[in-house]
Amino acid sequence: MKEKAVGLWNRIATKENKQIAKNVLLILLVSRLFYIFIGCVTNSAFGNNITFAKMFLGGDADWYIKIAEKGYSLSGSIKPGDGQANWAFFPLFPVSIRLFKYIFFFLNYAQAGIFLSLIYVYIMGIFLVKTVRLYKPDRLGYFAVVLVYMGPYSFYLHCVYSETLFMMLIAVFFYYLKKEKGNINNYWISAAAAMLASCTRIVGVILVFPLVLQMYLDLYEGRITFGKLGSFIVHMFKNPVKILQVFLCPAGIFVNMMHLYYVTGDAWAFRNVQAAWREDGAGWIGNMIWDFFNNIYAERYWIPLVMILAIIVYVYMLKCRYYSEVLFAVITLIIPFTGGVMSMCRFIAGSYVVYIGLYDYFADKKNIVASIAGIIHKGKGNINIAKIAEEVGYNQRYLDRVFKEAVGVSMKKYAEIIRIQKAIYYLQNSLTYEIYERLGYYDQAHFIKDFKKNTSLTPSRFERANSQYKIV
């Protein structure tokens, strides 16, 4: 048993993981200081009277703290006209605060909530970096953490909100879902994370769909073909373990429903009580569209803009074959349309995967440049620019702009430079036999003209100068 524990620790405490943990902690601390600074500035600028504690206990945080301390309201304690009841909040997050308070008994419930939320966000950041590196091993991934910790709507991660636990569970879910394709043990971890997520927020139920899709993709090597759907269903029924993993995902919400039935007599109380949490007409899509065209200062004005940006990111992710992530994100977008859309931005930010897409887009520019340079070097500069665009999978004009921003010259000029460098290498090493053909020039005159344009010497003069002065 001791040997297994030591082996597990050695697998966790690798040099890479220690470095990730240290860097993510630094980013988290800086982001928390930045959040406090913004809070102080808004206090001063707008005359707000928000205390230091309220910076972390605003909004719904007070509800979670009260549930952790006193539990859920019984049906008999809610009188007609009381309005909002705490049944709308899923139990896992407040229960975890209560357990944390029990272990660290010297903390009050508010302090326990603040520290535990911080731990959840920290773990989420670590898994985000590891997930990004899993997708693209040549990336660091820390900018993705900066986007989450310091981006728009990061308020939910700095306060005692269920998003802290929920996004950590999503991070664990997708990391193990993609870690080793087809690994049945990793499916168990993902399914367990999904089960806990479905007991944290209603969106957690949706994680069953990316799990099933990933099982399909792993079975058929990443290809989606409807012709294989029948054989996939047969495969699933022949593997009862996978069926059990699928049914495990939404189990958390059924635990919540049984609890609510015991407390209120209504298993759907979390859904039925939602009406009390919306302002009349505040979140309906018609009002949102009206404000978008008529009132730029309304809060609803920005919801369509954020939604459009999210859809663009998801289309980009789909192009990059993030199929499971996009499926989860798209279904998450649909949920706010079932009632009010005021929470649309919260759902988008809380889906976690949007940050993977944003990071992939911004970081991909560096990868694109490296890929283009590699293709040009491999072809010794003799390569068609249109073929580079086709191979990389982007528009030629876009590639040329990105490449020129990073390198300082166009792809065509860079290929010309590499071609001349190769010619110089051949001349220096007396490999002059039909050199223009080796480098893909149409004829010798074309080669001489190109060489002189870049070096101010003809190939023959360069060769004589090299033999005399040993040009390097």
PDB file of N, CA, C and O in Angstrom, residues 124 164 268 315 418:
ATOM      1  N   MET A 124      -8.411  24.131 -11.069  1.00  0.00           N
ATOM      2  CA  MET A 124      -8.915  24.299 -12.434  1.00  0.00           C
ATOM      3  C   MET A 124      -7.838  24.862 -13.358  1.00  0.00           C
ATOM      4  O   MET A 124      -7.663  24.403 -14.491  1.00  0.00           O
ATOM      5  N   THR A 164     -16.788  28.076  -9.357  1.00  0.00           N
ATOM      6  CA  THR A 164     -15.420  27.694  -8.984  1.00  0.00           C
ATOM      7  C   THR A 164     -15.276  26.170  -8.962  1.00  0.00           C
ATOM      8  O   THR A 164     -14.341  25.616  -9.538  1.00  0.00           O
ATOM      9  N   TRP A 268     -38.815  18.697  -8.579  1.00  0.00           N
ATOM     10  CA  TRP A 268     -38.457  19.700  -9.575  1.00  0.00           C
ATOM     11  C   TRP A 268     -38.433  21.112  -8.983  1.00  0.00           C
ATOM     12  O   TRP A 268     -38.518  22.091  -9.720  1.00  0.00           O
ATOM     13  N   VAL A 315     -17.210  28.001 -33.734  1.00  0.00           N
ATOM     14  CA  VAL A 315     -17.022  27.611 -35.141  1.00  0.00           C
ATOM     15  C   VAL A 315     -15.538  27.349 -35.408  1.00  0.00           C
ATOM     16  O   VAL A 315     -15.173  26.378 -36.086  1.00  0.00           O
ATOM     17  N   ILE A 418      15.613  31.683 -48.043  1.00  0.00           N
ATOM     18  CA  ILE A 418      16.029  30.301 -47.744  1.00  0.00           C
ATOM     19  C   ILE A 418      16.628  29.651 -48.987  1.00  0.00           C
ATOM     20  O   ILE A 418      17.632  28.920 -48.917  1.00  0.00           O
TER      21      ILE A 418
END
